[in-house]
Short mmCIF file of C-alpha atoms (C1' of nucleotides) in Angstrom, two decimals:
data_model
loop_
_atom_site.label_atom_id
_atom_site.label_comp_id
_atom_site.label_asym_id
_atom_site.label_seq_id
_atom_site.Cartn_x
_atom_site.Cartn_y
_atom_site.Cartn_z
CA MET A 20 0.44 -0.16 0.11
CA VAL A 21 1.04 2.79 -0.62
CA ALA A 22 1.91 5.76 2.04
CA SER A 23 -0.35 8.41 0.17
CA GLY A 24 -3.04 10.67 2.38
CA HIS A 25 -6.50 9.36 3.39
CA PRO A 26 -7.92 7.40 -0.08
CA LYS A 27 -10.70 8.43 2.14
CA PRO A 28 -13.91 8.23 0.09
CA LYS A 29 -15.78 11.09 1.83
CA SER A 30 -19.75 11.34 1.21
CA ASN A 31 -21.70 14.15 -0.42
CA SER A 32 -23.22 14.62 3.12
CA ALA A 33 -20.05 15.32 4.73
CA ILE A 34 -18.37 17.45 2.02
CA ALA A 35 -21.56 19.42 1.91
CA VAL A 36 -21.35 20.18 5.53
CA GLU A 37 -17.22 20.67 5.00
CA LYS A 38 -17.59 23.24 2.38
CA LEU A 39 -21.14 25.51 3.88
CA ARG A 40 -19.01 25.48 7.47
CA GLU A 41 -16.53 27.41 5.17
CA LEU A 42 -18.98 28.78 2.21
CA ILE A 43 -20.75 30.80 6.67
CA PHE A 44 -17.32 31.65 8.78
CA ALA A 45 -15.90 32.98 5.54
CA GLY A 46 -19.34 35.03 5.43
CA ILE A 47 -20.02 34.26 2.18
CA LEU A 48 -23.04 33.22 3.45
CA PRO A 49 -22.95 36.63 5.69
CA ALA A 50 -25.25 35.93 8.93
CA GLY A 51 -28.57 36.33 9.03
CA SER A 52 -29.35 35.20 5.51
CA ASN A 53 -31.58 33.02 3.91
CA HIS A 54 -30.88 30.14 1.45
CA LEU A 55 -33.25 28.01 -0.45
CA GLU A 56 -32.27 24.27 -0.30
CA SER A 57 -32.37 23.74 -3.51
CA GLU A 58 -29.74 26.91 -4.53
CA LEU A 59 -27.61 25.51 -2.08
CA ALA A 60 -27.82 21.86 -3.98
CA LEU A 61 -27.32 23.75 -6.90
CA ARG A 62 -23.69 25.73 -5.80
CA LEU A 63 -22.23 22.72 -4.70
CA GLY A 64 -23.01 20.20 -7.71
CA MET A 65 -25.24 17.92 -5.91
CA SER A 66 -28.87 17.11 -5.19
CA ARG A 67 -31.47 18.09 -1.79
CA THR A 68 -31.05 15.36 -0.46
CA PRO A 69 -27.41 15.66 0.99
CA VAL A 70 -27.24 19.55 1.47
CA ARG A 71 -30.41 18.88 3.62
CA GLU A 72 -28.55 17.04 5.86
CA ALA A 73 -25.81 18.47 5.79
CA ALA A 74 -28.44 21.43 7.01
CA LEU A 75 -29.78 19.33 10.12
CA THR A 76 -26.38 18.19 10.85
CA LEU A 77 -25.11 21.73 11.44
CA GLU A 78 -28.62 22.87 12.88
CA ALA A 79 -27.88 20.38 14.84
CA GLN A 80 -24.14 22.46 15.68
CA GLY A 81 -25.94 25.30 16.20
CA LEU A 82 -24.92 27.14 13.34
CA VAL A 83 -28.00 27.49 10.60
CA GLN A 84 -31.50 27.15 10.76
CA VAL A 85 -33.78 25.12 9.07
CA GLN A 86 -37.41 26.85 8.55
CA ALA A 87 -40.15 25.43 6.70
CA ARG A 88 -40.58 27.12 3.12
CA ARG A 89 -38.39 29.72 4.01
CA GLY A 90 -35.20 27.97 3.08
CA VAL A 91 -32.50 27.52 5.95
CA ARG A 92 -31.02 30.39 7.18
CA ILE A 93 -27.47 31.62 8.54
CA LEU A 94 -27.79 32.12 12.31
CA PRO A 95 -26.01 35.07 13.37
CA ILE A 96 -24.17 36.49 17.18
CA SER A 97 -25.59 39.03 19.20
CA ILE A 98 -24.18 40.15 22.26
CA ARG A 99 -25.26 37.75 24.43
CA ASP A 100 -24.93 34.84 22.32
CA MET A 101 -21.22 35.45 22.89
CA GLU A 102 -22.14 36.63 26.98
CA GLU A 103 -23.31 32.68 27.15
CA ILE A 104 -20.63 31.06 24.39
CA TYR A 105 -18.30 32.69 26.97
CA ASP A 106 -19.28 30.91 29.77
CA VAL A 107 -19.83 27.53 28.96
CA LEU A 108 -16.09 28.44 27.50
CA THR A 109 -15.27 29.45 30.85
CA ALA A 110 -16.70 27.14 33.01
CA LEU A 111 -15.71 23.79 31.35
CA GLU A 112 -12.69 25.28 29.75
CA SER A 113 -11.84 25.84 33.47
CA MET A 114 -12.35 22.29 34.73
CA ALA A 115 -10.22 21.11 32.17
CA ALA A 116 -7.69 23.28 33.13
CA GLY A 117 -8.24 21.28 36.97
CA GLN A 118 -8.47 18.00 35.33
CA ALA A 119 -5.89 18.68 33.35
CA ALA A 120 -3.27 19.03 36.49
CA ARG A 121 -4.40 16.16 38.44
CA GLN A 122 -3.93 13.83 35.75
CA ASN A 123 0.36 14.17 36.36
CA TYR A 124 1.47 14.12 33.09
CA ALA A 125 4.81 14.11 32.58
CA GLU A 126 6.70 17.25 30.88
CA GLU A 127 7.28 16.35 27.30
CA GLU A 128 3.73 15.51 27.19
CA LEU A 129 2.64 18.69 28.21
CA GLN A 130 4.63 20.07 25.00
CA GLU A 131 2.65 21.04 22.30
CA LEU A 132 1.25 23.76 25.03
CA GLN A 133 4.41 24.47 25.83
CA GLN A 134 4.72 25.29 21.52
CA THR A 135 1.37 27.64 21.91
CA ILE A 136 2.66 29.98 24.27
CA VAL A 137 6.38 30.41 23.17
CA ASP A 138 4.32 31.18 19.25
CA MET A 139 1.96 33.13 21.13
CA GLU A 140 4.61 35.71 22.44
CA ASP A 141 6.59 35.38 19.45
CA ALA A 142 3.57 36.07 17.20
CA LEU A 143 2.89 39.22 19.20
CA ASP A 144 6.32 40.49 19.31
CA ARG A 145 5.70 40.30 15.65
CA GLU A 146 1.81 41.73 16.65
CA ASP A 147 0.27 39.60 13.87
CA ARG A 148 -2.51 39.27 14.99
CA GLU A 149 -3.96 36.26 13.21
CA ALA A 150 -1.45 33.75 13.79
CA TRP A 151 -1.10 34.94 17.41
CA ALA A 152 -4.95 33.91 17.28
CA ALA A 153 -3.91 30.59 15.96
CA ALA A 154 -1.89 29.65 18.15
CA ASP A 155 -4.22 31.04 21.04
CA ASP A 156 -7.20 28.46 19.30
CA ARG A 157 -4.57 25.53 19.51
CA PHE A 158 -3.49 26.27 23.72
CA HIS A 159 -7.71 26.69 24.45
CA LYS A 160 -7.63 22.56 21.77
CA GLU A 161 -4.63 21.16 23.24
CA LEU A 162 -5.64 22.81 27.11
CA VAL A 163 -9.37 20.94 26.87
CA ARG A 164 -7.17 17.89 25.42
CA LEU A 165 -5.61 17.02 28.25
CA GLY A 166 -8.14 17.46 30.86
CA GLY A 167 -9.31 14.37 29.34
CA ASN A 168 -13.45 14.95 29.03
CA GLY A 169 -14.29 14.10 25.57
CA ARG A 170 -17.40 15.36 25.77
CA VAL A 171 -15.79 18.67 27.02
CA ALA A 172 -14.01 18.16 23.70
CA THR A 173 -16.66 19.37 21.56
CA ILE A 174 -18.36 21.04 23.26
CA VAL A 175 -15.81 23.95 23.45
CA ALA A 176 -15.04 23.07 20.14
CA LEU A 177 -18.09 23.14 19.00
CA MET A 178 -18.65 27.04 20.75
CA ALA A 179 -14.45 27.72 20.03
CA ASP A 180 -16.07 27.89 16.14
CA GLN A 181 -18.84 30.56 17.58
CA VAL A 182 -16.10 32.50 18.53
CA ARG A 183 -13.83 31.80 15.47
CA ARG A 184 -16.97 33.69 14.01
CA ALA A 185 -17.01 36.38 15.64
CA ARG A 186 -13.29 37.24 15.70
CA ALA A 187 -13.22 39.13 11.92
CA VAL A 188 -14.87 41.54 13.71
CA THR A 189 -13.11 41.66 16.58
CA LEU A 190 -9.48 40.67 16.09
CA TYR A 191 -8.68 43.36 14.72
CA LEU A 192 -10.38 46.05 17.07
CA ARG A 193 -9.42 44.84 20.67
CA PRO A 194 -5.91 45.92 21.54
CA LEU A 195 -2.85 43.54 21.38
CA PRO A 196 -3.85 40.54 24.45
CA LEU A 197 -0.19 40.94 26.21
CA LYS A 198 -1.50 39.76 29.20
CA SER A 199 -3.64 36.68 28.40
CA ASN A 200 0.58 35.25 28.96
CA ALA A 201 1.14 35.27 32.34
CA ASP A 202 -2.07 33.53 32.08
CA HIS A 203 -1.36 30.98 29.92
CA ARG A 204 1.83 30.41 31.57
CA GLY A 205 0.33 30.57 34.75
CA VAL A 206 -2.29 27.66 33.58
CA LEU A 207 0.72 25.92 32.49
CA GLU A 208 2.58 25.66 36.00
CA ALA A 209 0.04 25.04 37.64
CA ILE A 210 -0.58 21.93 35.14
CA ILE A 211 3.56 21.06 35.81
CA THR A 212 2.94 20.96 39.70
CA GLY A 213 -0.41 19.19 39.58
CA ASP A 214 -2.29 22.26 42.11
CA ALA A 215 -5.51 21.58 39.70
CA GLU A 216 -7.11 23.73 41.75
CA ARG A 217 -4.75 26.88 40.75
CA ALA A 218 -5.14 25.99 37.49
CA THR A 219 -8.84 26.19 37.36
CA ARG A 220 -8.84 29.78 39.13
CA ILE A 221 -6.30 31.19 36.61
CA HIS A 222 -7.61 30.40 33.75
CA SER A 223 -11.16 30.63 34.85
CA ALA A 224 -9.99 34.70 35.96
CA HIS A 225 -8.17 34.11 32.05
CA ARG A 226 -11.52 32.99 30.24
CA SER A 227 -13.84 36.45 33.05
CA ALA A 228 -10.77 39.08 32.29
CA SER A 229 -11.17 38.35 27.66
CA LYS A 230 -15.13 37.94 28.24
CA LYS A 231 -14.92 41.49 29.83
CA THR A 232 -12.85 42.79 27.53
CA LEU A 233 -14.64 42.13 24.68
CA MET A 234 -18.26 42.50 25.75
CA GLN A 235 -17.16 45.96 27.00
CA LEU A 236 -15.99 45.52 22.56
CA LEU A 237 -18.70 44.96 21.58
CA LYS A 238 -21.61 47.26 22.97
CA GLN A 239 -18.93 50.28 22.18
CA THR A 240 -18.71 49.82 19.07
CA LYS A 241 -22.49 49.16 18.38
CA LEU A 242 -21.48 45.89 16.86
CA HIS A 243 -24.90 43.81 17.77
CA MET A 244 -24.92 41.62 15.14
CA LEU A 245 -22.73 39.79 13.61
CA MET B 30 -60.17 30.16 18.38
CA VAL B 31 -61.23 27.03 20.81
CA ALA B 32 -58.52 26.94 23.79
CA SER B 33 -58.25 22.92 22.65
CA GLY B 34 -53.87 21.50 22.72
CA HIS B 35 -51.75 22.70 19.41
CA PRO B 36 -53.57 21.34 16.76
CA LYS B 37 -49.69 20.93 15.30
CA PRO B 38 -48.68 19.37 12.28
CA LYS B 39 -46.44 18.30 13.36
CA SER B 40 -43.77 16.55 10.84
CA ASN B 41 -42.55 13.32 9.91
CA SER B 42 -39.01 13.36 10.73
CA ALA B 43 -40.85 15.17 14.19
CA ILE B 44 -42.90 12.35 15.33
CA ALA B 45 -39.78 10.23 14.22
CA VAL B 46 -37.22 12.06 16.89
CA GLU B 47 -39.95 11.14 19.46
CA LYS B 48 -40.72 7.59 18.72
CA LEU B 49 -37.15 6.82 18.85
CA ARG B 50 -36.67 8.82 21.35
CA GLU B 51 -39.50 6.73 23.93
CA LEU B 52 -38.01 3.07 22.32
CA ILE B 53 -34.66 4.72 23.76
CA PHE B 54 -35.57 5.57 26.34
CA ALA B 55 -37.53 2.44 27.59
CA GLY B 56 -35.31 -0.25 26.34
CA ILE B 57 -36.99 -1.27 23.48
CA LEU B 58 -34.46 -0.55 21.75
CA PRO B 59 -31.45 -1.79 23.79
CA ALA B 60 -28.14 0.45 24.15
CA GLY B 61 -25.49 -1.71 21.63
CA SER B 62 -28.03 -2.98 19.29
CA ASN B 63 -28.20 -2.44 15.05
CA HIS B 64 -31.16 -1.28 13.15
CA LEU B 65 -31.50 -0.88 9.54
CA GLU B 66 -32.56 2.09 8.52
CA SER B 67 -35.49 0.24 6.23
CA GLU B 68 -36.67 -1.62 10.02
CA LEU B 69 -36.95 1.10 11.49
CA ALA B 70 -38.80 2.38 8.80
CA LEU B 71 -41.00 -0.39 8.61
CA ARG B 72 -41.71 0.48 12.64
CA LEU B 73 -42.48 3.62 12.29
CA GLY B 74 -44.48 3.18 9.63
CA MET B 75 -42.85 5.73 7.31
CA SER B 76 -40.28 5.48 3.88
CA ARG B 77 -36.60 5.86 5.00
CA THR B 78 -35.86 8.82 4.45
CA PRO B 79 -37.77 10.46 7.79
CA VAL B 80 -35.89 7.79 9.61
CA ARG B 81 -32.52 9.26 8.44
CA GLU B 82 -33.41 12.27 9.11
CA ALA B 83 -34.15 11.79 12.77
CA ALA B 84 -31.40 9.03 13.45
CA LEU B 85 -28.72 12.00 12.26
CA THR B 86 -30.41 14.62 14.67
CA LEU B 87 -30.18 11.70 17.66
CA GLU B 88 -26.98 10.97 16.40
CA ALA B 89 -25.82 14.65 16.83
CA GLN B 90 -27.97 14.39 20.31
CA GLY B 91 -24.74 11.31 21.28
CA LEU B 92 -27.67 9.08 21.62
CA VAL B 93 -26.51 7.15 18.48
CA GLN B 94 -24.83 6.20 16.02
CA VAL B 95 -24.79 5.84 12.42
CA GLN B 96 -22.78 3.34 10.10
CA ALA B 97 -22.80 2.68 6.40
CA ARG B 98 -24.00 -0.57 6.45
CA ARG B 99 -24.52 -2.10 9.88
CA GLY B 100 -27.21 0.50 10.06
CA VAL B 101 -28.51 2.41 13.05
CA ARG B 102 -26.29 1.94 16.72
CA ILE B 103 -28.27 2.78 20.21
CA LEU B 104 -24.94 3.64 22.26
CA PRO B 105 -23.98 2.81 25.31
CA ILE B 106 -22.97 4.00 28.09
CA SER B 107 -19.17 3.27 29.77
CA ILE B 108 -18.69 4.29 33.09
CA ARG B 109 -15.89 6.21 31.82
CA ASP B 110 -18.88 7.47 29.56
CA MET B 111 -21.57 9.22 33.12
CA GLU B 112 -18.41 10.00 35.00
CA GLU B 113 -18.06 13.12 31.71
CA ILE B 114 -20.84 13.51 32.00
CA TYR B 115 -21.66 14.14 35.22
CA ASP B 116 -18.19 16.90 34.84
CA VAL B 117 -19.90 18.32 32.97
CA LEU B 118 -22.84 18.99 34.93
CA THR B 119 -20.97 19.82 37.34
CA ALA B 120 -19.29 22.27 36.01
CA LEU B 121 -22.04 23.82 34.04
CA GLU B 122 -25.35 24.09 36.70
CA SER B 123 -23.04 25.02 39.45
CA MET B 124 -21.86 28.22 37.41
CA ALA B 125 -26.14 28.38 36.58
CA ALA B 126 -26.67 28.27 39.95
CA GLY B 127 -24.08 31.58 40.43
CA GLN B 128 -25.21 33.08 37.98
CA ALA B 129 -29.24 32.61 39.47
CA ALA B 130 -27.95 34.26 42.69
CA ARG B 131 -27.08 37.11 40.75
CA GLN B 132 -30.40 37.77 39.06
CA ASN B 133 -32.12 38.77 42.12
CA TYR B 134 -34.80 36.75 41.26
CA ALA B 135 -38.28 37.38 43.68
CA GLU B 136 -39.54 35.33 46.13
CA GLU B 137 -42.07 34.05 43.54
CA GLU B 138 -40.47 33.85 40.37
CA LEU B 139 -38.35 31.26 42.84
CA GLN B 140 -41.67 29.19 43.95
CA GLU B 141 -41.85 26.80 40.99
CA LEU B 142 -37.65 26.06 42.17
CA GLN B 143 -39.21 25.87 46.24
CA GLN B 144 -42.38 23.56 45.47
CA THR B 145 -40.05 20.63 43.70
CA ILE B 146 -37.93 20.56 46.72
CA VAL B 147 -41.16 20.11 48.83
CA ASP B 148 -41.85 17.10 45.68
CA MET B 149 -39.10 16.18 46.42
CA GLU B 150 -39.42 15.38 50.11
CA ASP B 151 -42.77 14.10 50.23
CA ALA B 152 -41.44 11.64 48.27
CA LEU B 153 -38.97 10.39 50.23
CA ASP B 154 -41.52 10.06 52.41
CA ARG B 155 -43.00 8.33 50.89
CA GLU B 156 -40.25 6.07 49.64
CA ASP B 157 -41.41 6.93 46.00
CA ARG B 158 -38.24 6.46 44.14
CA GLU B 159 -39.74 7.59 40.71
CA ALA B 160 -40.99 10.38 41.84
CA TRP B 161 -38.15 11.70 44.03
CA ALA B 162 -36.37 11.15 40.88
CA ALA B 163 -38.74 13.23 38.76
CA ALA B 164 -38.38 16.15 41.21
CA ASP B 165 -35.20 16.33 41.00
CA ASP B 166 -35.33 16.53 37.24
CA ARG B 167 -36.85 19.25 37.58
CA PHE B 168 -34.71 21.02 40.00
CA HIS B 169 -31.72 20.71 38.04
CA LYS B 170 -33.58 22.01 34.67
CA GLU B 171 -35.66 24.67 36.49
CA LEU B 172 -31.96 26.11 38.56
CA VAL B 173 -30.46 26.20 35.08
CA ARG B 174 -32.98 28.00 33.73
CA LEU B 175 -33.24 30.42 36.17
CA GLY B 176 -29.27 30.82 35.71
CA GLY B 177 -30.44 32.29 32.17
CA ASN B 178 -28.58 30.77 29.97
CA GLY B 179 -29.66 29.43 27.09
CA ARG B 180 -26.92 27.11 25.42
CA VAL B 181 -26.41 25.90 29.71
CA ALA B 182 -29.60 24.85 29.15
CA THR B 183 -29.63 22.72 26.44
CA ILE B 184 -26.38 21.43 27.27
CA VAL B 185 -27.61 20.48 30.48
CA ALA B 186 -30.07 18.61 28.69
CA LEU B 187 -28.68 16.79 26.66
CA MET B 188 -26.48 15.41 29.55
CA ALA B 189 -29.06 14.27 31.42
CA ASP B 190 -30.61 12.38 28.11
CA GLN B 191 -28.28 10.43 29.31
CA VAL B 192 -28.49 10.65 33.30
CA ARG B 193 -32.50 9.40 32.74
CA ARG B 194 -31.15 6.55 31.05
CA ALA B 195 -28.72 4.61 32.90
CA ARG B 196 -30.98 5.44 36.38
CA ALA B 197 -33.53 2.81 34.87
CA VAL B 198 -30.85 0.98 36.74
CA THR B 199 -28.69 2.33 39.27
CA LEU B 200 -32.67 4.13 40.92
CA TYR B 201 -33.43 1.06 42.71
CA LEU B 202 -29.36 0.73 44.61
CA ARG B 203 -28.54 3.04 45.39
CA PRO B 204 -29.97 3.98 48.81
CA LEU B 205 -32.96 6.86 49.18
CA PRO B 206 -30.42 9.64 48.56
CA LEU B 207 -31.65 11.90 52.18
CA LYS B 208 -28.35 13.73 52.77
CA SER B 209 -28.85 15.51 49.14
CA ASN B 210 -32.13 17.50 49.76
CA ALA B 211 -30.30 20.04 52.55
CA ASP B 212 -27.92 20.49 49.81
CA HIS B 213 -30.88 21.31 47.93
CA ARG B 214 -32.54 23.62 50.55
CA GLY B 215 -28.75 25.70 50.72
CA VAL B 216 -28.66 26.52 46.83
CA LEU B 217 -31.93 27.78 46.93
CA GLU B 218 -31.88 29.56 50.09
CA ALA B 219 -28.34 30.98 48.91
CA ILE B 220 -29.97 32.13 45.50
CA ILE B 221 -32.19 33.89 47.49
CA THR B 222 -29.92 35.52 49.36
CA GLY B 223 -28.13 36.51 46.26
CA ASP B 224 -24.64 34.91 47.75
CA ALA B 225 -23.75 33.47 44.13
CA GLU B 226 -20.39 32.38 45.64
CA ARG B 227 -22.71 29.95 47.94
CA ALA B 228 -24.77 28.65 45.17
CA THR B 229 -21.77 27.54 43.67
CA ARG B 230 -20.50 25.68 45.29
CA ILE B 231 -23.08 24.25 47.55
CA HIS B 232 -24.05 22.15 43.99
CA SER B 233 -20.96 21.92 42.92
CA ALA B 234 -19.88 19.53 46.05
CA HIS B 235 -24.05 18.19 45.73
CA ARG B 236 -23.08 17.27 42.35
CA SER B 237 -19.35 15.52 43.04
CA ALA B 238 -20.69 13.76 45.66
CA SER B 239 -23.56 12.71 43.83
CA LYS B 240 -21.19 11.27 40.86
CA LYS B 241 -18.59 8.96 43.76
CA THR B 242 -22.37 7.82 44.98
CA LEU B 243 -23.18 6.95 41.61
CA MET B 244 -19.33 5.50 40.46
CA GLN B 245 -18.93 3.48 43.20
CA LEU B 246 -21.95 1.50 42.66
CA LEU B 247 -20.83 1.19 38.90
CA LYS B 248 -18.24 0.27 40.05
CA GLN B 249 -19.33 -2.22 42.43
CA THR B 250 -22.54 -3.73 40.53
CA LYS B 251 -20.09 -4.47 37.85
CA LEU B 252 -22.48 -2.44 35.95
CA HIS B 253 -20.07 -1.75 33.30
CA MET B 254 -21.93 -1.25 30.58
CA LEU B 255 -25.90 0.05 30.16
"C1'" DG C 27 -61.69 52.53 -1.46
"C1'" DC C 28 -60.35 48.54 1.54
"C1'" DA C 29 -61.72 43.63 3.55
"C1'" DT C 30 -61.77 39.37 2.38
"C1'" DA C 31 -61.70 34.39 -0.40
"C1'" DC C 32 -59.90 32.26 -3.33
"C1'" DA C 33 -56.53 30.62 -7.03
"C1'" DT C 34 -51.82 30.43 -8.76
"C1'" DT C 35 -47.20 29.18 -6.91
"C1'" DA C 36 -42.85 28.01 -4.74
"C1'" DA C 37 -40.69 24.94 -1.55
"C1'" DT C 38 -40.12 22.38 1.71
"C1'" DG C 39 -41.69 17.34 3.54
"C1'" DT C 40 -41.94 12.89 1.75
"C1'" DA C 41 -41.80 8.85 -0.76
"C1'" DT C 42 -38.92 5.28 -4.13
"C1'" DA C 43 -36.12 4.12 -8.00
"C1'" DC C 44 -31.20 2.89 -9.15
"C1'" DG C 45 -26.34 3.30 -8.14
"C1'" DT C 46 -22.06 2.15 -5.25
"C1'" DT C 47 -19.65 -0.07 -1.85
"C1'" DG C 48 -19.04 -3.36 1.97
"C1'" DT C 49 -20.59 -7.74 3.91
"C1'" DC C 50 -20.29 -12.68 4.26
"C1'" DA C 51 -19.78 -16.93 1.87
"C1'" DA C 52 -19.21 -20.18 -0.05
"C1'" DG C 53 -15.18 -22.45 -2.91
"C1'" DA C 54 -10.59 -23.14 -4.89
"C1'" DA C 55 -5.63 -23.44 -4.60
"C1'" DT C 56 -1.73 -23.91 -1.35
"C1'" DA D 7 -7.02 -27.62 6.60
"C1'" DT D 8 -6.23 -22.88 6.30
"C1'" DT D 9 -6.82 -19.57 3.33
"C1'" DC D 10 -7.38 -16.52 -0.54
"C1'" DT D 11 -10.66 -15.29 -3.95
"C1'" DT D 12 -14.11 -13.97 -6.65
"C1'" DG D 13 -19.37 -13.14 -6.99
"C1'" DA D 14 -24.21 -12.62 -5.00
"C1'" DC D 15 -26.46 -9.95 -2.17
"C1'" DA D 16 -27.83 -5.97 0.63
"C1'" DA D 17 -28.03 -2.14 3.03
"C1'" DC D 18 -26.55 2.51 2.43
"C1'" DG D 19 -26.37 7.27 -0.30
"C1'" DT D 20 -28.30 9.37 -3.70
"C1'" DA D 21 -31.00 11.56 -6.91
"C1'" DT D 22 -35.17 12.76 -8.36
"C1'" DA D 23 -40.46 12.72 -8.53
"C1'" DC D 24 -44.38 14.02 -6.21
"C1'" DA D 25 -47.38 15.30 -2.16
"C1'" DT D 26 -48.00 18.80 1.27
"C1'" DT D 27 -48.34 23.59 2.35
"C1'" DA D 28 -48.17 27.98 3.55
"C1'" DA D 29 -47.55 32.96 0.84
"C1'" DT D 30 -48.06 35.82 -1.81
"C1'" DG D 31 -50.90 37.82 -5.65
"C1'" DT D 32 -55.74 38.87 -7.50
"C1'" DA D 33 -60.00 39.43 -7.86
"C1'" DT D 34 -64.40 40.12 -6.23
"C1'" DG D 35 -68.53 42.09 -2.65
"C1'" DC D 36 -69.81 44.93 0.08
#
DNA sequence: GCATACATTAATGTATACGTTGTCAAGAAT
DNA sequence: ATTCTTGACAACGTATACATTAATGTATGC
């Protein structure tokens, strides 16, 4: 067998999910807009059936809403939505940080987490906001993975998707998150030393601060819908 | 307009979701079993299409898994699954308790929560485990509602579904949860007095204790799969 | 001139037919 | 006897045709 990449025969339904997600995240299907199933099917070059199934999947993920006779509606994200999302992330990630600390990981198992912090610092030096955001995503994802709770990882990934949609707008509005890295290092150290309570506390404070900053930003700039 | 119940013309797809959920919770479709789409369609008296859509919905809810050529598999719940689920519930409900305390609810707005506690006490007096479980469900659901975060409510409802599946087995194995009610009253009082930190702490301890009890029970009785 | 009722239409919801593919078993070869 | 191959079958994935239903526009009556 050739060692090439997966010869994965993806179903059209799965392809539709991917493509629609891309279209939504790229803003080509703008928040609040409605799209007929037949229109999307035409655009994706397949029949309505797999598109319909993809729409159901995306609805379960909270990205769209399927309305009878009005097509699939790309859900907008209000300030209140962002508040809810950040609170869920705060609760679950903080718990994950604590659980990670309880696992007694060897330092080498924490290399990826450490690397994301280094990458964030590098990005900050270069004032590269995109790179910082990408590394920040990796940090939070890895943190949750280390927590060892698959359901938490799934839920957090869903919520993080929503945050990412909003970031297109918010990333360049806020000041560079210089303070964040102290928090990240603190969480890492707490995990290394096995101090679960401290890991939870630091991360919770970190998320709360992020939320506060973002909320103020959204309210100031009157970006009530994304 | 007559004040009778909704003349709701539910779609077959929605009906299929309901019926399949009932069949799963009743154990008629046992955990771990596989069922062909055509078989389920025949049983529900409709074509494969709405059944397929229902299966996708239930898959997103974590109740089943659709495997190519092997039909829909009713997902079993392992001890590890229950542990993950309880941890998610602990984190989100505890936060909800704190948020509820911050809302400065008038006492009349907390009547339903109070009523569930009364009902639990009544059920305990009568040693009616089913009634206790039903009231306990209402307590947790109402608590989360009072927290005011819709996403938390949705996620908790999903997780609570899974717990309910397992309860058919566990409800009659464990001792009557006499101690629970002190916790419930404590949470209620903390919400009334607006002590968010206390509400969170008490509820978190309550959920942790419940988890511990359940875990021991499951391991002792060697009920590794449900 | 406005409101109401009806007809038309367009989009969803559902059924069905068909192509595709993995599975399983039977038989042959080693 | 075991393993590999091959072929048939069965179930899913997808397309398409059809039924259902709600929205819209028009016509008619008050």
